[in-house]
PDB file of C-alpha atoms in Angstrom:
ATOM      1  CA  UNK R   1      99.772 128.422  73.408  1.00 75.00           C
ATOM      2  CA  UNK R   2     102.612 129.471  75.665  1.00 78.00           C
ATOM      3  CA  UNK R   3     104.969 127.102  73.855  1.00 85.00           C
ATOM      4  CA  UNK R   4     103.931 128.548  70.531  1.00 87.00           C
ATOM      5  CA  UNK R   5     103.973 132.237  71.514  1.00 82.00           C
ATOM      6  CA  UNK R   6     106.636 131.986  74.258  1.00 82.00           C
ATOM      7  CA  UNK R   7     105.048 134.520  76.640  1.00 81.00           C
ATOM      8  CA  UNK R   8     101.680 135.161  78.252  1.00 79.00           C
ATOM      9  CA  UNK R   9     101.564 138.612  76.669  1.00 81.00           C
ATOM     10  CA  UNK R  10     101.882 137.160  73.165  1.00 85.00           C
ATOM     11  CA  UNK R  11      99.450 134.336  73.890  1.00 85.00           C
ATOM     12  CA  UNK R  12      96.821 136.841  75.075  1.00 82.00           C
ATOM     13  CA  UNK R  13      97.259 138.861  71.889  1.00 83.00           C
ATOM     14  CA  UNK R  14      96.495 135.762  69.812  1.00 84.00           C
ATOM     15  CA  UNK R  15      93.418 134.600  71.749  1.00 85.00           C
ATOM     16  CA  UNK R  16      90.124 134.522  69.890  1.00 84.00           C
ATOM     17  CA  UNK R  17      88.082 137.231  71.691  1.00 82.00           C
ATOM     18  CA  UNK R  18      84.817 135.532  70.665  1.00 85.00           C
ATOM     19  CA  UNK R  19      85.811 132.367  72.555  1.00 86.00           C
ATOM     20  CA  UNK R  20      87.979 133.704  75.368  1.00 85.00           C
ATOM     21  CA  UNK R  21      87.527 136.944  77.256  1.00 84.00           C
ATOM     22  CA  UNK R  22      90.522 138.146  79.213  1.00 81.00           C
ATOM     23  CA  UNK R  23      89.509 140.412  82.099  1.00 82.00           C
ATOM     24  CA  UNK R  24      90.890 143.949  81.929  1.00 81.00           C
ATOM     25  CA  UNK R  25      92.361 143.602  85.410  1.00 84.00           C
ATOM     26  CA  UNK R  26      94.029 140.213  84.690  1.00 81.00           C
ATOM     27  CA  UNK R  27      97.397 140.366  86.402  1.00 84.00           C
ATOM     28  CA  UNK R  28      99.268 138.044  84.061  1.00 79.00           C
ATOM     29  CA  UNK R  29     102.716 139.128  85.241  1.00 82.00           C
ATOM     30  CA  UNK R  30     101.868 138.081  88.794  1.00 86.00           C
ATOM     31  CA  UNK R  31     100.349 134.863  87.424  1.00 81.00           C
ATOM     32  CA  UNK R  32     103.556 134.093  85.563  1.00 80.00           C
ATOM     33  CA  UNK R  33     105.571 134.650  88.739  1.00 88.00           C
ATOM     34  CA  UNK R  34     103.503 131.978  90.511  1.00 87.00           C
ATOM     35  CA  UNK R  35     104.813 129.453  87.985  1.00 84.00           C
ATOM     36  CA  UNK R  36     108.348 130.792  87.773  1.00 87.00           C
ATOM     37  CA  UNK R  37     108.884 131.186  91.519  1.00 91.00           C
ATOM     38  CA  UNK R  38     106.288 129.065  93.344  1.00 91.00           C
ATOM     39  CA  UNK R  39     106.058 129.027  97.117  1.00 91.00           C
ATOM     40  CA  UNK R  40     107.326 125.578  98.051  1.00 92.00           C
ATOM     41  CA  UNK R  41     107.104 123.919 101.449  1.00 93.00           C
ATOM     42  CA  UNK R  42     110.154 122.021 102.626  1.00 93.00           C
ATOM     43  CA  UNK R  43     109.113 118.334 102.416  1.00 91.00           C
ATOM     44  CA  UNK R  44     111.065 117.571 105.593  1.00 92.00           C
ATOM     45  CA  UNK R  45     108.586 119.716 107.533  1.00 94.00           C
ATOM     46  CA  UNK R  46     105.495 117.939 106.178  1.00 92.00           C
ATOM     47  CA  UNK R  47     103.999 115.006 108.065  1.00 91.00           C
ATOM     48  CA  UNK R  48     101.300 113.184 106.098  1.00 88.00           C
ATOM     49  CA  UNK R  49      98.890 110.904 107.905  1.00 86.00           C
ATOM     50  CA  UNK R  50      96.239 108.932 106.065  1.00 77.00           C
ATOM     51  CA  UNK R  51      93.061 108.953 108.119  1.00 78.00           C
ATOM     52  CA  UNK R  52      89.383 108.500 107.390  1.00 77.00           C
ATOM     53  CA  UNK R  53      88.040 111.515 105.487  1.00 80.00           C
ATOM     54  CA  UNK R  54      86.372 114.368 107.373  1.00 89.00           C
ATOM     55  CA  UNK R  55      82.944 113.692 105.862  1.00 92.00           C
ATOM     56  CA  UNK R  56      81.234 116.816 107.208  1.00 94.00           C
ATOM     57  CA  UNK R  57      84.131 119.036 106.163  1.00 95.00           C
ATOM     58  CA  UNK R  58      84.071 117.618 102.636  1.00 95.00           C
ATOM     59  CA  UNK R  59      80.291 117.994 102.422  1.00 95.00           C
ATOM     60  CA  UNK R  60      80.386 121.580 103.710  1.00 96.00           C
ATOM     61  CA  UNK R  61      83.041 122.531 101.172  1.00 96.00           C
ATOM     62  CA  UNK R  62      81.809 120.676  98.089  1.00 96.00           C
ATOM     63  CA  UNK R  63      78.046 120.869  98.598  1.00 95.00           C
ATOM     64  CA  UNK R  64      77.491 124.161 100.403  1.00 94.00           C
ATOM     65  CA  UNK R  65      80.431 126.182  99.047  1.00 95.00           C
ATOM     66  CA  UNK R  66      80.861 124.709  95.545  1.00 94.00           C
ATOM     67  CA  UNK R  67      77.335 123.491  94.726  1.00 95.00           C
ATOM     68  CA  UNK R  68      77.979 119.773  94.161  1.00 96.00           C
ATOM     69  CA  UNK R  69      75.206 117.197  94.556  1.00 96.00           C
ATOM     70  CA  UNK R  70      75.166 115.935  98.142  1.00 95.00           C
ATOM     71  CA  UNK R  71      74.132 112.380  97.206  1.00 96.00           C
ATOM     72  CA  UNK R  72      77.106 111.967  94.898  1.00 96.00           C
ATOM     73  CA  UNK R  73      79.511 113.421  97.446  1.00 95.00           C
ATOM     74  CA  UNK R  74      78.252 111.117 100.215  1.00 94.00           C
ATOM     75  CA  UNK R  75      78.588 108.156  97.835  1.00 95.00           C
ATOM     76  CA  UNK R  76      82.167 109.158  97.070  1.00 93.00           C
ATOM     77  CA  UNK R  77      82.982 109.490 100.761  1.00 91.00           C
ATOM     78  CA  UNK R  78      81.648 105.983 101.388  1.00 91.00           C
ATOM     79  CA  UNK R  79      83.893 104.652  98.614  1.00 89.00           C
ATOM     80  CA  UNK R  80      86.873 106.376 100.262  1.00 85.00           C
ATOM     81  CA  UNK R  81      86.014 104.827 103.615  1.00 85.00           C
ATOM     82  CA  UNK R  82      85.710 101.338 102.099  1.00 85.00           C
ATOM     83  CA  UNK R  83      89.018 101.739 100.289  1.00 80.00           C
ATOM     84  CA  UNK R  84      90.710 102.838 103.511  1.00 77.00           C
ATOM     85  CA  UNK R  85      89.449  99.728 105.321  1.00 77.00           C
ATOM     86  CA  UNK R  86      90.837  97.428 102.613  1.00 75.00           C
ATOM     87  CA  UNK R  87      94.414  98.447 103.399  1.00 68.00           C
ATOM     88  CA  UNK R  88      97.281  99.213 101.099  1.00 70.00           C
ATOM     89  CA  UNK R  89      97.463  98.705  97.381  1.00 70.00           C
ATOM     90  CA  UNK R  90      98.625  95.288  96.263  1.00 72.00           C
ATOM     91  CA  UNK R  91     101.559  94.710  93.984  1.00 75.00           C
ATOM     92  CA  UNK R  92     100.880  93.671  90.415  1.00 74.00           C
ATOM     93  CA  UNK R  93     102.509  90.280  91.041  1.00 74.00           C
ATOM     94  CA  UNK R  94      99.769  89.460  93.551  1.00 73.00           C
ATOM     95  CA  UNK R  95      97.268  89.282  90.688  1.00 74.00           C
ATOM     96  CA  UNK R  96      99.348  87.393  88.139  1.00 75.00           C
ATOM     97  CA  UNK R  97     102.166  85.840  90.142  1.00 69.00           C
ATOM     98  CA  UNK R  98     105.810  86.750  89.774  1.00 68.00           C
ATOM     99  CA  UNK R  99     107.207  86.588  86.276  1.00 66.00           C
ATOM    100  CA  UNK R 100     109.255  83.465  85.700  1.00 70.00           C
ATOM    101  CA  UNK R 101     111.410  82.510  82.782  1.00 70.00           C
ATOM    102  CA  UNK R 102     111.728  78.821  82.044  1.00 72.00           C
ATOM    103  CA  UNK R 103     114.716  77.776  80.039  1.00 72.00           C
ATOM    104  CA  UNK R 104     114.351  74.546  78.139  1.00 71.00           C
ATOM    105  CA  UNK R 105     117.855  73.155  77.550  1.00 69.00           C
ATOM    106  CA  UNK R 106     116.488  70.669  75.004  1.00 73.00           C
ATOM    107  CA  UNK R 107     115.164  73.510  72.849  1.00 71.00           C
ATOM    108  CA  UNK R 108     118.669  74.925  72.403  1.00 73.00           C
ATOM    109  CA  UNK R 109     120.021  71.497  71.520  1.00 76.00           C
ATOM    110  CA  UNK R 110     117.274  71.001  68.911  1.00 78.00           C
ATOM    111  CA  UNK R 111     117.928  74.453  67.397  1.00 80.00           C
ATOM    112  CA  UNK R 112     121.663  73.760  67.256  1.00 79.00           C
ATOM    113  CA  UNK R 113     121.007  70.419  65.573  1.00 80.00           C
ATOM    114  CA  UNK R 114     118.769  72.120  62.962  1.00 82.00           C
ATOM    115  CA  UNK R 115     121.469  74.703  62.182  1.00 83.00           C
ATOM    116  CA  UNK R 116     124.072  71.983  61.886  1.00 81.00           C
ATOM    117  CA  UNK R 117     121.837  69.993  59.535  1.00 82.00           C
ATOM    118  CA  UNK R 118     121.268  73.089  57.359  1.00 79.00           C
ATOM    119  CA  UNK R 119     125.007  73.744  57.108  1.00 78.00           C
ATOM    120  CA  UNK R 120     125.744  70.160  56.143  1.00 77.00           C
ATOM    121  CA  UNK R 121     123.092  70.289  53.367  1.00 74.00           C
ATOM    122  CA  UNK R 122     124.660  73.434  51.914  1.00 66.00           C
ATOM    123  CA  UNK R 123     128.056  71.720  51.517  1.00 60.00           C
TER     124      UNK R 123
END
């Protein structure tokens, strides 16, 4: 919609009010600023470490705060733990082997001979 109408103001004007209700206090100008001038952290200051997930923290947030099913969340955490134990992702070549190109020198000779035979028939 933004591409079509170019601005949030115009997009809001063209929304179907039966489908989409825009709150009266919607601060769309501030929302637009978040996209135009986002707060960005300098990547040099970020140190990422991949550790086992904080299971209780995830459960507290997703189950108690957001209302997700605890069984499904615990199952997902177990999958994360298993994936972490397996190690890093393998390269595609490890499944299929490295791509190799085999050149058959006889094939070129045969093709050249066929072309030569065709030319001699045309004469």
